Amino acid sequence: GNQALPDSLLRSQVKLSRGDPFNRYAIENGILDILDLYADTGYLEAAVEREIDINIEARIAMVDLTVKERAQSTVAEIRITGNEKTNQSVVTRELSFHEGEIVDYAELMASQRRLYLTGLVESVLIRPEFVDESDSTKQQIHVDLIETLSCEFFGSLGYGSVEKVRGRVVFSSTNVAGTPRTLGATAEASAIRQALTLSGTEPRTLGSRFQTDINVFGVLQQEPGYDLDKYGGSIAVGKDIWDNGHVSLRYRLENGTLTDVKTDEIPEDFKPRVRSLIVTISDDSRNDLFDPSRGMFLELTAELAGGFLKGTNSFGRIITRGKRFFPIGRRTVLASSLTIGWMDDFGLSDEIPLNERFYAGGPTVLRSFEYQKAGPLDAGGDPLGGKFKITFHPTGIAAL
């Protein structure tokens, strides 16, 4: 019954060949995949009928699949509802289908995902509907939205073994002027860190698919080997390069002052001025960013500071991170993580500032060590930091 799609393509969707064990599950999955192919080419009403003849004595099964393609549909009209605060143009630019085109179900689902990722909607449903029941060639595409809160303000208060009493206040606006632009402010304080950060995001820089992130900050930090007062900011431009992949280029500018330095390697009141470029490539296939139960996160970051970028110190740094999540049964997740980092100074610089070095140990990394003490120490037992770091957490179990 197939005319629009060739036999070879349809046969490849059923993962069975002559001589294989008979498997009803594979046949049913193959039929669903065939229907997906037809839906992606505009045949939304296509159907597949199966006829299975089993010869018990010969121990063979004959499987016939009859395709009823019916009519191919086009997009007659696009209707958008629920966008009370969001500009219509913001919604339409995330749609990868247009009026007059053949209905491609895969593009409907891809557009639904892109709209959700703007952060403007709590839920989105894109569904086709007949314009006229007597004419199956014309489909009206409904884009139904439920918008998120455009402004949020929240705070948290807690206690940590290192930070002691800690608090955090966050304000964010995620629908600035009816667009996905965001503005945010975060203030945090604990026994070892006080910080204020202002940030903004433009997801469609100059109308392109490139996202621009800007942030400025001020930080007071008390570490075991030094105290740090720093301020600065960064600007990053990034783009999704495949389904789960993202690449970005960031310029970082920081001015700091190190005081109460415990080691003789760094002079008292040293003022590092860091000017660097950072390239980051990531792939994130986790099923949930905040509470994942399956998938993987991979990230590679390369940073070049100093040199032609100026600043007081010249160094290069590469960090790679990986996290893997495995579901075990219905309510348990097995997780593992690996981090490898390397850095070194170059040019006229002969030292890396204490606040830029690698550290390990404490509540988040190697809990059996004191905070920042799982590395080189000076004669007084204060951490010096290092140029190479590798931490591996082979297993972690969480009950959902």
CSV table of N, CA, C and O in Angstrom, one decimal, residues 313-383:
chain,number,residue,atom,x,y,z
A,313,ASN,N,49.1,38.2,35.3
A,313,ASN,CA,49.6,36.8,35.3
A,313,ASN,C,49.2,36.2,34.0
A,313,ASN,O,48.1,36.4,33.5
A,314,SER,N,50.1,35.4,33.5
A,314,SER,CA,49.8,34.6,32.2
A,314,SER,C,49.8,33.1,32.6
A,314,SER,O,50.7,32.6,33.1
A,315,PHE,N,48.7,32.5,32.3
A,315,PHE,CA,48.5,31.1,32.5
A,315,PHE,C,47.5,30.5,31.5
A,315,PHE,O,46.6,31.2,31.0
A,316,GLY,N,47.6,29.2,31.4
A,316,GLY,CA,46.6,28.4,30.6
A,316,GLY,C,46.0,27.4,31.5
A,316,GLY,O,46.7,26.8,32.4
A,317,ARG,N,44.7,27.0,31.2
A,317,ARG,CA,44.0,26.1,32.1
A,317,ARG,C,43.1,25.3,31.2
A,317,ARG,O,42.4,25.8,30.4
A,318,ILE,N,43.0,24.0,31.5
A,318,ILE,CA,42.1,23.1,30.8
A,318,ILE,C,41.4,22.2,31.9
A,318,ILE,O,42.1,21.6,32.7
A,319,ILE,N,40.1,22.2,31.8
A,319,ILE,CA,39.3,21.4,32.8
A,319,ILE,C,38.3,20.6,32.0
A,319,ILE,O,37.6,21.1,31.1
A,320,THR,N,38.2,19.3,32.3
A,320,THR,CA,37.2,18.5,31.7
A,320,THR,C,36.4,17.8,32.8
A,320,THR,O,36.9,17.4,33.8
A,321,ARG,N,35.1,17.8,32.6
A,321,ARG,CA,34.2,17.2,33.6
A,321,ARG,C,33.2,16.3,33.0
A,321,ARG,O,32.8,16.5,31.8
A,322,GLY,N,32.8,15.3,33.7
A,322,GLY,CA,31.8,14.3,33.3
A,322,GLY,C,31.0,13.8,34.4
A,322,GLY,O,31.5,13.5,35.5
A,323,LYS,N,29.7,13.7,34.2
A,323,LYS,CA,28.8,13.1,35.2
A,323,LYS,C,27.9,12.1,34.4
A,323,LYS,O,27.4,12.4,33.3
A,324,ARG,N,27.6,11.0,35.1
A,324,ARG,CA,26.8,9.9,34.5
A,324,ARG,C,25.7,9.5,35.5
A,324,ARG,O,26.0,9.3,36.7
A,325,PHE,N,24.5,9.3,35.1
A,325,PHE,CA,23.4,8.9,35.9
A,325,PHE,C,22.7,7.7,35.4
A,325,PHE,O,22.3,7.6,34.2
A,326,PHE,N,22.6,6.6,36.2
A,326,PHE,CA,22.0,5.4,35.9
A,326,PHE,C,20.8,5.1,36.8
A,326,PHE,O,20.9,5.1,38.0
A,327,PRO,N,19.6,4.9,36.2
A,327,PRO,CA,18.5,4.5,37.0
A,327,PRO,C,18.6,3.0,37.4
A,327,PRO,O,19.0,2.2,36.6
A,328,ILE,N,18.3,2.7,38.7
A,328,ILE,CA,18.3,1.3,39.1
A,328,ILE,C,16.9,1.1,39.7
A,328,ILE,O,16.6,1.6,40.8
A,329,GLY,N,16.2,0.3,39.0
A,329,GLY,CA,14.8,0.1,39.5
A,329,GLY,C,14.0,1.4,39.2
A,329,GLY,O,14.3,2.2,38.3
A,330,ARG,N,13.0,1.6,40.0
A,330,ARG,CA,12.1,2.7,39.8
A,330,ARG,C,12.4,3.9,40.7
A,330,ARG,O,12.0,5.0,40.3
A,331,ARG,N,13.1,3.7,41.8
A,331,ARG,CA,13.2,4.8,42.7
A,331,ARG,C,14.7,5.1,43.2
A,331,ARG,O,14.9,5.8,44.2
A,332,THR,N,15.6,4.5,42.5
A,332,THR,CA,17.0,4.7,42.9
A,332,THR,C,17.9,5.1,41.7
A,332,THR,O,17.7,4.6,40.6
A,333,VAL,N,18.8,6.0,41.9
A,333,VAL,CA,19.7,6.5,40.8
A,333,VAL,C,21.2,6.3,41.3
A,333,VAL,O,21.5,6.6,42.4
A,334,LEU,N,22.0,5.7,40.4
A,334,LEU,CA,23.4,5.5,40.6
A,334,LEU,C,24.1,6.6,39.8
A,334,LEU,O,23.9,6.7,38.6
A,335,ALA,N,25.0,7.4,40.5
A,335,ALA,CA,25.6,8.5,39.8
A,335,ALA,C,27.1,8.4,40.0
A,335,ALA,O,27.6,7.9,41.0
A,336,SER,N,27.9,8.9,39.0
A,336,SER,CA,29.4,9.0,39.1
A,336,SER,C,29.8,10.2,38.4
A,336,SER,O,29.1,10.8,37.6
A,337,SER,N,31.0,10.7,38.9
A,337,SER,CA,31.5,12.0,38.3
A,337,SER,C,33.1,11.9,38.2
A,337,SER,O,33.7,11.2,39.0
A,338,LEU,N,33.6,12.6,37.2
A,338,LEU,CA,35.1,12.7,37.1
A,338,LEU,C,35.4,14.1,36.6
A,338,LEU,O,34.8,14.7,35.8
A,339,THR,N,36.5,14.7,37.3
A,339,THR,CA,37.0,16.0,37.0
A,339,THR,C,38.5,15.9,36.8
A,339,THR,O,39.2,15.4,37.7
A,340,ILE,N,39.0,16.4,35.7
A,340,ILE,CA,40.4,16.5,35.5
A,340,ILE,C,40.8,17.9,35.1
A,340,ILE,O,40.2,18.5,34.2
A,341,GLY,N,41.8,18.5,35.8
A,341,GLY,CA,42.2,19.8,35.4
A,341,GLY,C,43.7,20.0,35.4
A,341,GLY,O,44.4,19.3,36.2
A,342,TRP,N,44.2,20.8,34.5
A,342,TRP,CA,45.6,21.1,34.4
A,342,TRP,C,45.8,22.6,34.1
A,342,TRP,O,45.0,23.2,33.3
A,343,MET,N,46.8,23.2,34.7
A,343,MET,CA,47.1,24.6,34.3
A,343,MET,C,48.6,24.8,34.5
A,343,MET,O,49.3,24.1,35.3
A,344,ASP,N,49.1,25.9,33.9
A,344,ASP,CA,50.6,26.2,34.0
A,344,ASP,C,50.7,27.7,33.6
A,344,ASP,O,49.9,28.2,32.8
A,345,ASP,N,51.8,28.3,34.2
A,345,ASP,CA,52.1,29.7,33.8
A,345,ASP,C,53.0,29.7,32.6
A,345,ASP,O,53.6,28.7,32.2
A,346,PHE,N,53.1,30.8,31.9
A,346,PHE,CA,54.0,31.0,30.7
A,346,PHE,C,54.4,32.4,30.6
A,346,PHE,O,53.9,33.3,31.3
A,347,GLY,N,55.3,32.6,29.6
A,347,GLY,CA,55.7,34.0,29.4
A,347,GLY,C,56.5,34.6,30.5
A,347,GLY,O,57.3,33.9,31.2
A,348,LEU,N,56.3,35.8,30.8
A,348,LEU,CA,57.0,36.5,31.9
A,348,LEU,C,56.5,36.2,33.3
A,348,LEU,O,57.1,36.5,34.3
A,349,SER,N,55.3,35.5,33.3
A,349,SER,CA,54.7,35.2,34.6
A,349,SER,C,55.4,33.9,35.1
A,349,SER,O,55.6,33.0,34.4
A,350,ASP,N,55.7,34.0,36.4
A,350,ASP,CA,56.4,32.8,37.0
A,350,ASP,C,55.6,32.2,38.2
A,350,ASP,O,56.1,31.4,39.0
A,351,GLU,N,54.3,32.7,38.3
A,351,GLU,CA,53.5,32.2,39.4
A,351,GLU,C,52.1,32.3,39.1
A,351,GLU,O,51.7,33.2,38.3
A,352,ILE,N,51.2,31.4,39.6
A,352,ILE,CA,49.8,31.5,39.4
A,352,ILE,C,49.2,32.0,40.7
A,352,ILE,O,49.5,31.4,41.8
A,353,PRO,N,48.3,33.0,40.7
A,353,PRO,CA,47.7,33.5,42.0
A,353,PRO,C,47.1,32.3,42.8
A,353,PRO,O,46.5,31.4,42.2
A,354,LEU,N,47.1,32.5,44.1
A,354,LEU,CA,46.5,31.4,44.9
A,354,LEU,C,45.1,31.2,44.6
A,354,LEU,O,44.6,30.0,44.7
A,355,ASN,N,44.3,32.2,44.3
A,355,ASN,CA,42.9,32.1,44.1
A,355,ASN,C,42.6,31.4,42.8
A,355,ASN,O,41.4,31.1,42.5
A,356,GLU,N,43.5,31.2,41.9
A,356,GLU,CA,43.3,30.6,40.6
A,356,GLU,C,43.7,29.1,40.6
A,356,GLU,O,43.4,28.4,39.6
A,357,ARG,N,44.4,28.7,41.6
A,357,ARG,CA,44.9,27.3,41.6
A,357,ARG,C,43.8,26.3,41.9
A,357,ARG,O,42.7,26.7,42.3
A,358,PHE,N,44.1,25.0,41.7
A,358,PHE,CA,43.2,23.9,42.0
A,358,PHE,C,43.2,23.6,43.5
A,358,PHE,O,44.3,23.5,44.1
A,359,TYR,N,42.0,23.3,44.0
A,359,TYR,CA,41.9,22.8,45.4
A,359,TYR,C,40.9,21.7,45.5
A,359,TYR,O,40.1,21.5,44.6
A,360,ALA,N,41.1,20.8,46.5
A,360,ALA,CA,40.2,19.7,46.7
A,360,ALA,C,40.1,19.5,48.2
A,360,ALA,O,41.0,19.8,49.0
A,361,GLY,N,39.0,18.8,48.6
A,361,GLY,CA,38.8,18.5,50.0
A,361,GLY,C,37.7,19.4,50.6
A,361,GLY,O,37.5,20.6,50.2
A,362,GLY,N,36.8,18.8,51.4
A,362,GLY,CA,35.7,19.5,52.0
A,362,GLY,C,34.4,18.8,51.7
A,362,GLY,O,34.3,17.7,51.2
A,363,PRO,N,33.3,19.5,52.0
A,363,PRO,CA,32.0,18.9,51.9
A,363,PRO,C,31.5,18.5,50.5
A,363,PRO,O,30.7,17.6,50.3
A,364,THR,N,32.1,19.2,49.4
A,364,THR,CA,31.6,18.9,48.1
A,364,THR,C,32.6,18.0,47.3
A,364,THR,O,32.2,17.4,46.3
A,365,VAL,N,33.9,18.0,47.7
A,365,VAL,CA,34.9,17.3,46.9
A,365,VAL,C,35.8,16.5,47.9
A,365,VAL,O,36.5,17.2,48.7
A,366,LEU,N,35.7,15.2,48.0
A,366,LEU,CA,36.5,14.4,48.9
A,366,LEU,C,36.3,14.8,50.4
A,366,LEU,O,37.1,15.4,51.1
A,367,ARG,N,35.1,14.4,50.9
A,367,ARG,CA,34.7,14.8,52.2
A,367,ARG,C,35.5,14.2,53.3
A,367,ARG,O,35.4,14.7,54.5
A,368,SER,N,36.4,13.2,53.1
A,368,SER,CA,37.2,12.7,54.2
A,368,SER,C,38.4,13.6,54.5
A,368,SER,O,39.1,13.4,55.5
A,369,PHE,N,38.6,14.7,53.7
A,369,PHE,CA,39.6,15.7,53.9
A,369,PHE,C,39.0,17.0,54.4
A,369,PHE,O,37.8,17.3,54.1
A,370,GLU,N,39.8,17.8,55.2
A,370,GLU,CA,39.3,19.1,55.6
A,370,GLU,C,39.2,20.0,54.3
A,370,GLU,O,39.8,19.7,53.3
A,371,TYR,N,38.5,21.1,54.5
A,371,TYR,CA,38.3,22.0,53.4
A,371,TYR,C,39.6,22.5,52.7
A,371,TYR,O,40.5,23.0,53.4
A,372,GLN,N,39.8,22.2,51.4
A,372,GLN,CA,41.0,22.5,50.6
A,372,GLN,C,42.3,21.9,51.1
A,372,GLN,O,43.4,22.3,50.6
A,373,LYS,N,42.2,20.8,51.9
A,373,LYS,CA,43.4,20.2,52.4
A,373,LYS,C,43.8,18.9,51.7
A,373,LYS,O,44.8,18.3,52.1
A,374,ALA,N,43.1,18.5,50.6
A,374,ALA,CA,43.5,17.3,49.9
A,374,ALA,C,44.5,17.7,48.8
A,374,ALA,O,44.2,17.4,47.6
A,375,GLY,N,45.6,18.4,49.1
A,375,GLY,CA,46.5,18.8,48.1
A,375,GLY,C,47.8,19.3,48.8
A,375,GLY,O,48.0,19.1,50.0
A,376,PRO,N,48.7,20.0,48.1
A,376,PRO,CA,49.9,20.5,48.7
A,376,PRO,C,49.7,21.4,49.8
A,376,PRO,O,48.8,22.3,49.8
A,377,LEU,N,50.4,21.2,50.9
A,377,LEU,CA,50.4,22.1,52.1
A,377,LEU,C,51.7,22.7,52.4
A,377,LEU,O,52.8,22.1,52.1
A,378,ASP,N,51.7,23.9,53.0
A,378,ASP,CA,53.0,24.4,53.4
A,378,ASP,C,53.4,23.9,54.7
A,378,ASP,O,52.7,23.0,55.3
A,379,ALA,N,54.5,24.4,55.3
A,379,ALA,CA,55.0,23.8,56.6
A,379,ALA,C,54.1,24.0,57.7
A,379,ALA,O,54.0,23.3,58.7
A,380,GLY,N,53.2,25.1,57.6
A,380,GLY,CA,52.2,25.3,58.6
A,380,GLY,C,50.9,24.6,58.4
A,380,GLY,O,50.0,24.8,59.2
A,381,GLY,N,50.8,23.8,57.4
A,381,GLY,CA,49.6,23.0,57.1
A,381,GLY,C,48.5,23.8,56.3
A,381,GLY,O,47.4,23.3,56.3
A,382,ASP,N,48.9,24.9,55.8
A,382,ASP,CA,48.0,25.7,55.0
A,382,ASP,C,48.0,25.3,53.5
A,382,ASP,O,49.1,25.0,53.0
A,383,PRO,N,46.9,25.2,52.8
A,383,PRO,CA,46.8,24.8,51.4
A,383,PRO,C,47.5,25.7,50.5
A,383,PRO,O,47.4,26.9,50.6
